[in-house]
Amino acid sequence: MTEHVNDPFVQRAKTEGYRARAAYKLMEIDDKDKLIRPGMVVVDLGAAPGSWSQVAINRVGDNGRVFALDLLPMEPIHRVQFMQGDFHDEEFVQRFEALLEGRTVDLVMSDIAPNISGIPTSDQARSIYLAELALDFASQHLAPGGRFLVKVFQGQGFDEFRKQMEGVFRSVAVRKPQASRGRSSEVYLLGSGKRN
């Protein structure tokens, strides 16, 4: 708890109005890899509490769209379209597709993590499972050439998941932003150039 309170990114998030320190992870990756551009359609999977959506809506500009999807409720963010539900439920996906109104998705991003049980093998398996669900969603909704950013914990299943991503995207890169705690096994995988 003390580490969290004294964390410079936590303090910065409070000062700058972001809902979580995770905002700085996305900003750093975006500054390096130019993920988010004006006019894009972006989907934030597992969006609550919304810090990634806050970053994305600022960067897509007035002509861009951000859709935030989560099982949990989320406080509204101006101009972000939030949908509460399971992004792997067929009826929910159909409602999301209706909101797209024929537009294609340029970027799917997911900072999703399971509720931690404290049993490392179980937590790792659940983390990989969520990443696989996010990849499945991205592969179905991204435009050709689109990009996918997802949080994954290094450990069992990581290499296999990376190979799955390499089957969907022309390149896959690993990113470890400064706002990720050094002792954490979390990294982000960035898939670029979705295959047709």
Short mmCIF file of N, CA and C in Angstrom, two decimals, residues 13-120:
data_model
loop_
_atom_site.label_atom_id
_atom_site.label_comp_id
_atom_site.label_asym_id
_atom_site.label_seq_id
_atom_site.Cartn_x
_atom_site.Cartn_y
_atom_site.Cartn_z
N ALA A 13 -0.96 10.79 -11.78
CA ALA A 13 -2.32 10.53 -12.27
C ALA A 13 -3.34 11.35 -11.49
N LYS A 14 -3.16 11.44 -10.17
CA LYS A 14 -4.07 12.27 -9.35
C LYS A 14 -4.00 13.73 -9.78
N THR A 15 -2.79 14.24 -9.94
CA THR A 15 -2.59 15.64 -10.30
C THR A 15 -3.16 15.95 -11.68
N GLU A 16 -2.94 15.04 -12.62
CA GLU A 16 -3.30 15.31 -14.03
C GLU A 16 -4.69 14.80 -14.40
N GLY A 17 -5.41 14.22 -13.43
CA GLY A 17 -6.81 13.85 -13.68
C GLY A 17 -7.02 12.52 -14.37
N TYR A 18 -6.02 11.64 -14.34
CA TYR A 18 -6.22 10.31 -14.91
C TYR A 18 -6.72 9.35 -13.84
N ARG A 19 -7.53 8.41 -14.25
CA ARG A 19 -8.18 7.51 -13.29
C ARG A 19 -7.23 6.45 -12.74
N ALA A 20 -6.12 6.19 -13.40
CA ALA A 20 -5.16 5.19 -12.93
C ALA A 20 -3.80 5.47 -13.53
N ARG A 21 -2.76 4.97 -12.85
CA ARG A 21 -1.39 5.15 -13.32
C ARG A 21 -1.15 4.46 -14.66
N ALA A 22 -2.03 3.52 -15.04
CA ALA A 22 -1.90 2.79 -16.31
C ALA A 22 -1.91 3.73 -17.51
N ALA A 23 -2.49 4.92 -17.33
CA ALA A 23 -2.52 5.90 -18.43
C ALA A 23 -1.11 6.15 -18.98
N TYR A 24 -0.13 6.18 -18.08
CA TYR A 24 1.24 6.50 -18.49
C TYR A 24 1.90 5.36 -19.25
N LYS A 25 1.44 4.14 -19.01
CA LYS A 25 1.94 3.00 -19.79
C LYS A 25 1.53 3.17 -21.25
N LEU A 26 0.24 3.47 -21.45
CA LEU A 26 -0.25 3.64 -22.82
C LEU A 26 0.41 4.85 -23.48
N MET A 27 0.54 5.96 -22.76
CA MET A 27 1.16 7.16 -23.35
C MET A 27 2.57 6.86 -23.83
N GLU A 28 3.34 6.16 -23.00
CA GLU A 28 4.73 5.87 -23.36
C GLU A 28 4.79 4.98 -24.61
N ILE A 29 3.96 3.94 -24.64
CA ILE A 29 3.95 3.04 -25.81
C ILE A 29 3.48 3.80 -27.05
N ASP A 30 2.45 4.63 -26.88
CA ASP A 30 1.92 5.40 -28.01
C ASP A 30 2.95 6.41 -28.52
N ASP A 31 3.66 7.07 -27.61
CA ASP A 31 4.67 8.04 -28.04
C ASP A 31 5.77 7.35 -28.86
N LYS A 32 6.09 6.12 -28.49
CA LYS A 32 7.15 5.37 -29.19
C LYS A 32 6.65 4.79 -30.51
N ASP A 33 5.45 4.19 -30.48
CA ASP A 33 4.98 3.40 -31.61
C ASP A 33 3.89 4.06 -32.46
N LYS A 34 3.46 5.27 -32.06
CA LYS A 34 2.46 6.02 -32.83
C LYS A 34 1.22 5.16 -33.12
N LEU A 35 0.64 4.63 -32.05
CA LEU A 35 -0.54 3.77 -32.18
C LEU A 35 -1.80 4.56 -32.52
N ILE A 36 -1.97 5.69 -31.81
CA ILE A 36 -3.25 6.41 -31.86
C ILE A 36 -3.06 7.68 -32.68
N ARG A 37 -3.89 7.79 -33.74
CA ARG A 37 -3.81 8.99 -34.58
C ARG A 37 -5.20 9.62 -34.71
N PRO A 38 -5.24 10.91 -35.02
CA PRO A 38 -6.54 11.57 -35.18
C PRO A 38 -7.42 10.84 -36.18
N GLY A 39 -8.71 10.73 -35.82
CA GLY A 39 -9.69 10.13 -36.72
C GLY A 39 -9.83 8.63 -36.61
N MET A 40 -9.03 7.99 -35.78
CA MET A 40 -9.08 6.53 -35.67
C MET A 40 -10.29 6.05 -34.89
N VAL A 41 -10.64 4.77 -35.12
CA VAL A 41 -11.62 4.07 -34.30
C VAL A 41 -10.84 3.11 -33.41
N VAL A 42 -10.98 3.29 -32.09
CA VAL A 42 -10.21 2.54 -31.10
C VAL A 42 -11.17 1.79 -30.18
N VAL A 43 -10.84 0.55 -29.87
CA VAL A 43 -11.62 -0.23 -28.90
C VAL A 43 -10.73 -0.55 -27.71
N ASP A 44 -11.21 -0.23 -26.51
CA ASP A 44 -10.51 -0.47 -25.26
C ASP A 44 -11.24 -1.62 -24.55
N LEU A 45 -10.64 -2.82 -24.57
CA LEU A 45 -11.25 -4.00 -23.94
C LEU A 45 -10.85 -4.08 -22.48
N GLY A 46 -11.82 -4.33 -21.61
CA GLY A 46 -11.51 -4.37 -20.18
C GLY A 46 -11.12 -2.98 -19.71
N ALA A 47 -11.93 -2.01 -20.09
CA ALA A 47 -11.55 -0.58 -20.00
C ALA A 47 -11.55 0.00 -18.59
N ALA A 48 -12.41 -0.49 -17.70
CA ALA A 48 -12.54 0.14 -16.37
C ALA A 48 -11.20 0.12 -15.63
N PRO A 49 -10.88 1.17 -14.91
CA PRO A 49 -11.67 2.37 -14.61
C PRO A 49 -11.69 3.43 -15.72
N GLY A 50 -10.88 3.25 -16.78
CA GLY A 50 -11.02 4.16 -17.92
C GLY A 50 -9.81 5.01 -18.28
N SER A 51 -8.67 4.79 -17.63
CA SER A 51 -7.52 5.67 -17.92
C SER A 51 -7.02 5.52 -19.35
N TRP A 52 -7.06 4.32 -19.91
CA TRP A 52 -6.63 4.16 -21.31
C TRP A 52 -7.60 4.86 -22.26
N SER A 53 -8.89 4.77 -21.94
CA SER A 53 -9.89 5.47 -22.77
C SER A 53 -9.69 6.98 -22.69
N GLN A 54 -9.31 7.49 -21.51
CA GLN A 54 -9.04 8.93 -21.36
C GLN A 54 -7.90 9.36 -22.30
N VAL A 55 -6.83 8.57 -22.32
CA VAL A 55 -5.70 8.88 -23.19
C VAL A 55 -6.13 8.81 -24.66
N ALA A 56 -6.83 7.74 -25.00
CA ALA A 56 -7.21 7.52 -26.41
C ALA A 56 -8.12 8.62 -26.94
N ILE A 57 -9.12 9.03 -26.16
CA ILE A 57 -10.07 10.03 -26.67
C ILE A 57 -9.38 11.37 -26.89
N ASN A 58 -8.37 11.67 -26.05
CA ASN A 58 -7.61 12.91 -26.26
C ASN A 58 -6.80 12.86 -27.55
N ARG A 59 -6.37 11.66 -27.93
CA ARG A 59 -5.46 11.54 -29.07
C ARG A 59 -6.16 11.25 -30.40
N VAL A 60 -7.38 10.73 -30.38
CA VAL A 60 -8.08 10.50 -31.66
C VAL A 60 -8.73 11.77 -32.19
N GLY A 61 -8.88 12.78 -31.33
CA GLY A 61 -9.44 14.06 -31.78
C GLY A 61 -10.94 13.99 -32.01
N ASP A 62 -11.48 15.07 -32.55
CA ASP A 62 -12.93 15.21 -32.71
C ASP A 62 -13.54 14.22 -33.70
N ASN A 63 -12.76 13.78 -34.67
CA ASN A 63 -13.30 12.88 -35.69
C ASN A 63 -13.08 11.41 -35.37
N GLY A 64 -12.36 11.12 -34.29
CA GLY A 64 -12.13 9.74 -33.91
C GLY A 64 -13.21 9.23 -32.98
N ARG A 65 -13.20 7.90 -32.77
CA ARG A 65 -14.17 7.28 -31.87
C ARG A 65 -13.44 6.33 -30.93
N VAL A 66 -13.87 6.29 -29.67
CA VAL A 66 -13.33 5.33 -28.72
C VAL A 66 -14.51 4.57 -28.11
N PHE A 67 -14.44 3.26 -28.21
CA PHE A 67 -15.42 2.37 -27.59
C PHE A 67 -14.75 1.66 -26.42
N ALA A 68 -15.33 1.78 -25.25
CA ALA A 68 -14.79 1.15 -24.04
C ALA A 68 -15.74 0.02 -23.63
N LEU A 69 -15.19 -1.20 -23.52
CA LEU A 69 -16.02 -2.36 -23.19
C LEU A 69 -15.49 -2.99 -21.90
N ASP A 70 -16.40 -3.31 -20.98
CA ASP A 70 -15.98 -3.96 -19.73
C ASP A 70 -17.16 -4.65 -19.07
N LEU A 71 -16.86 -5.72 -18.34
CA LEU A 71 -17.87 -6.38 -17.51
C LEU A 71 -18.30 -5.49 -16.35
N LEU A 72 -17.33 -4.69 -15.86
CA LEU A 72 -17.57 -3.82 -14.70
C LEU A 72 -18.17 -2.49 -15.14
N PRO A 73 -18.89 -1.81 -14.26
CA PRO A 73 -19.37 -0.47 -14.59
C PRO A 73 -18.18 0.50 -14.68
N MET A 74 -18.39 1.59 -15.40
CA MET A 74 -17.34 2.60 -15.53
C MET A 74 -17.99 3.98 -15.56
N GLU A 75 -17.41 4.89 -14.80
CA GLU A 75 -17.91 6.28 -14.82
C GLU A 75 -17.78 6.83 -16.24
N PRO A 76 -18.76 7.62 -16.71
CA PRO A 76 -18.70 8.13 -18.08
C PRO A 76 -17.46 9.00 -18.32
N ILE A 77 -16.98 8.94 -19.55
CA ILE A 77 -15.90 9.82 -20.04
C ILE A 77 -16.47 10.52 -21.26
N HIS A 78 -16.35 11.84 -21.30
CA HIS A 78 -16.89 12.63 -22.40
C HIS A 78 -16.42 12.08 -23.75
N ARG A 79 -17.39 11.78 -24.64
CA ARG A 79 -17.15 11.32 -26.01
C ARG A 79 -16.70 9.86 -26.13
N VAL A 80 -16.52 9.16 -25.01
CA VAL A 80 -16.20 7.73 -25.07
C VAL A 80 -17.51 6.95 -24.97
N GLN A 81 -17.72 6.02 -25.91
CA GLN A 81 -18.93 5.20 -25.90
C GLN A 81 -18.64 3.94 -25.07
N PHE A 82 -19.29 3.86 -23.90
CA PHE A 82 -19.06 2.72 -23.00
C PHE A 82 -20.17 1.70 -23.14
N MET A 83 -19.77 0.42 -23.18
CA MET A 83 -20.73 -0.69 -23.17
C MET A 83 -20.34 -1.64 -22.06
N GLN A 84 -21.28 -1.93 -21.17
CA GLN A 84 -21.02 -2.89 -20.10
C GLN A 84 -21.51 -4.26 -20.50
N GLY A 85 -20.61 -5.25 -20.45
CA GLY A 85 -20.97 -6.61 -20.80
C GLY A 85 -19.74 -7.42 -21.14
N ASP A 86 -19.97 -8.63 -21.60
CA ASP A 86 -18.89 -9.57 -21.92
C ASP A 86 -18.56 -9.45 -23.40
N PHE A 87 -17.34 -9.02 -23.71
CA PHE A 87 -16.99 -8.79 -25.12
C PHE A 87 -16.84 -10.11 -25.90
N HIS A 88 -17.11 -11.22 -25.23
CA HIS A 88 -17.08 -12.50 -25.95
C HIS A 88 -18.49 -13.09 -26.07
N ASP A 89 -19.49 -12.36 -25.59
CA ASP A 89 -20.88 -12.79 -25.70
C ASP A 89 -21.43 -12.35 -27.06
N GLU A 90 -22.04 -13.29 -27.78
CA GLU A 90 -22.45 -13.01 -29.16
C GLU A 90 -23.43 -11.84 -29.27
N GLU A 91 -24.41 -11.81 -28.37
CA GLU A 91 -25.41 -10.73 -28.41
C GLU A 91 -24.76 -9.37 -28.13
N PHE A 92 -23.83 -9.35 -27.17
CA PHE A 92 -23.10 -8.12 -26.84
C PHE A 92 -22.28 -7.64 -28.04
N VAL A 93 -21.60 -8.57 -28.70
CA VAL A 93 -20.77 -8.24 -29.87
C VAL A 93 -21.65 -7.67 -30.99
N GLN A 94 -22.84 -8.23 -31.17
CA GLN A 94 -23.75 -7.73 -32.21
C GLN A 94 -24.16 -6.28 -31.92
N ARG A 95 -24.42 -5.99 -30.63
CA ARG A 95 -24.78 -4.61 -30.27
C ARG A 95 -23.61 -3.67 -30.53
N PHE A 96 -22.39 -4.14 -30.20
CA PHE A 96 -21.19 -3.34 -30.47
C PHE A 96 -21.04 -3.09 -31.96
N GLU A 97 -21.22 -4.12 -32.77
CA GLU A 97 -21.06 -3.98 -34.23
C GLU A 97 -22.08 -3.00 -34.80
N ALA A 98 -23.29 -2.99 -34.22
CA ALA A 98 -24.31 -2.02 -34.67
C ALA A 98 -23.85 -0.59 -34.40
N LEU A 99 -23.18 -0.37 -33.27
CA LEU A 99 -22.68 0.97 -32.93
C LEU A 99 -21.58 1.43 -33.89
N LEU A 100 -20.84 0.48 -34.46
CA LEU A 100 -19.77 0.83 -35.40
C LEU A 100 -20.32 1.47 -36.68
N GLU A 101 -21.58 1.13 -37.01
CA GLU A 101 -22.23 1.68 -38.21
C GLU A 101 -21.36 1.51 -39.45
N GLY A 102 -20.80 0.31 -39.60
CA GLY A 102 -20.03 0.00 -40.80
C GLY A 102 -18.57 0.44 -40.79
N ARG A 103 -18.18 1.20 -39.76
CA ARG A 103 -16.76 1.63 -39.69
C ARG A 103 -15.90 0.44 -39.28
N THR A 104 -14.64 0.46 -39.71
CA THR A 104 -13.72 -0.59 -39.28
C THR A 104 -12.90 -0.08 -38.09
N VAL A 105 -12.36 -1.01 -37.33
CA VAL A 105 -11.58 -0.68 -36.13
C VAL A 105 -10.10 -0.63 -36.50
N ASP A 106 -9.42 0.44 -36.09
CA ASP A 106 -8.00 0.62 -36.39
C ASP A 106 -7.09 0.05 -35.31
N LEU A 107 -7.55 0.12 -34.06
CA LEU A 107 -6.72 -0.32 -32.93
C LEU A 107 -7.60 -0.97 -31.87
N VAL A 108 -7.21 -2.17 -31.44
CA VAL A 108 -7.82 -2.80 -30.26
C VAL A 108 -6.74 -2.83 -29.19
N MET A 109 -7.06 -2.33 -28.00
CA MET A 109 -6.07 -2.32 -26.92
C MET A 109 -6.72 -2.90 -25.68
N SER A 110 -5.91 -3.59 -24.88
CA SER A 110 -6.46 -4.26 -23.72
C SER A 110 -5.44 -4.32 -22.58
N ASP A 111 -5.78 -3.66 -21.49
CA ASP A 111 -4.95 -3.68 -20.27
C ASP A 111 -5.62 -4.60 -19.25
N ILE A 112 -6.36 -5.56 -19.75
CA ILE A 112 -7.19 -6.42 -18.92
C ILE A 112 -6.32 -7.36 -18.09
N ALA A 113 -6.78 -7.63 -16.87
CA ALA A 113 -6.08 -8.58 -16.00
C ALA A 113 -7.13 -9.32 -15.18
N PRO A 114 -6.86 -10.58 -14.86
CA PRO A 114 -7.83 -11.32 -14.05
C PRO A 114 -7.80 -10.83 -12.60
N ASN A 115 -8.84 -11.12 -11.86
CA ASN A 115 -8.79 -10.91 -10.41
C ASN A 115 -7.74 -11.87 -9.86
N ILE A 116 -6.75 -11.32 -9.19
CA ILE A 116 -5.61 -12.13 -8.74
C ILE A 116 -6.01 -12.98 -7.53
N SER A 117 -5.76 -14.31 -7.65
CA SER A 117 -6.10 -15.23 -6.56
C SER A 117 -4.92 -15.45 -5.62
N GLY A 118 -3.70 -15.11 -6.11
CA GLY A 118 -2.51 -15.38 -5.31
C GLY A 118 -1.89 -16.74 -5.61
N ILE A 119 -2.55 -17.52 -6.47
CA ILE A 119 -1.99 -18.81 -6.91
C ILE A 119 -1.37 -18.57 -8.28
N PRO A 120 -0.03 -18.46 -8.34
CA PRO A 120 0.63 -18.02 -9.58
C PRO A 120 0.24 -18.79 -10.84
#
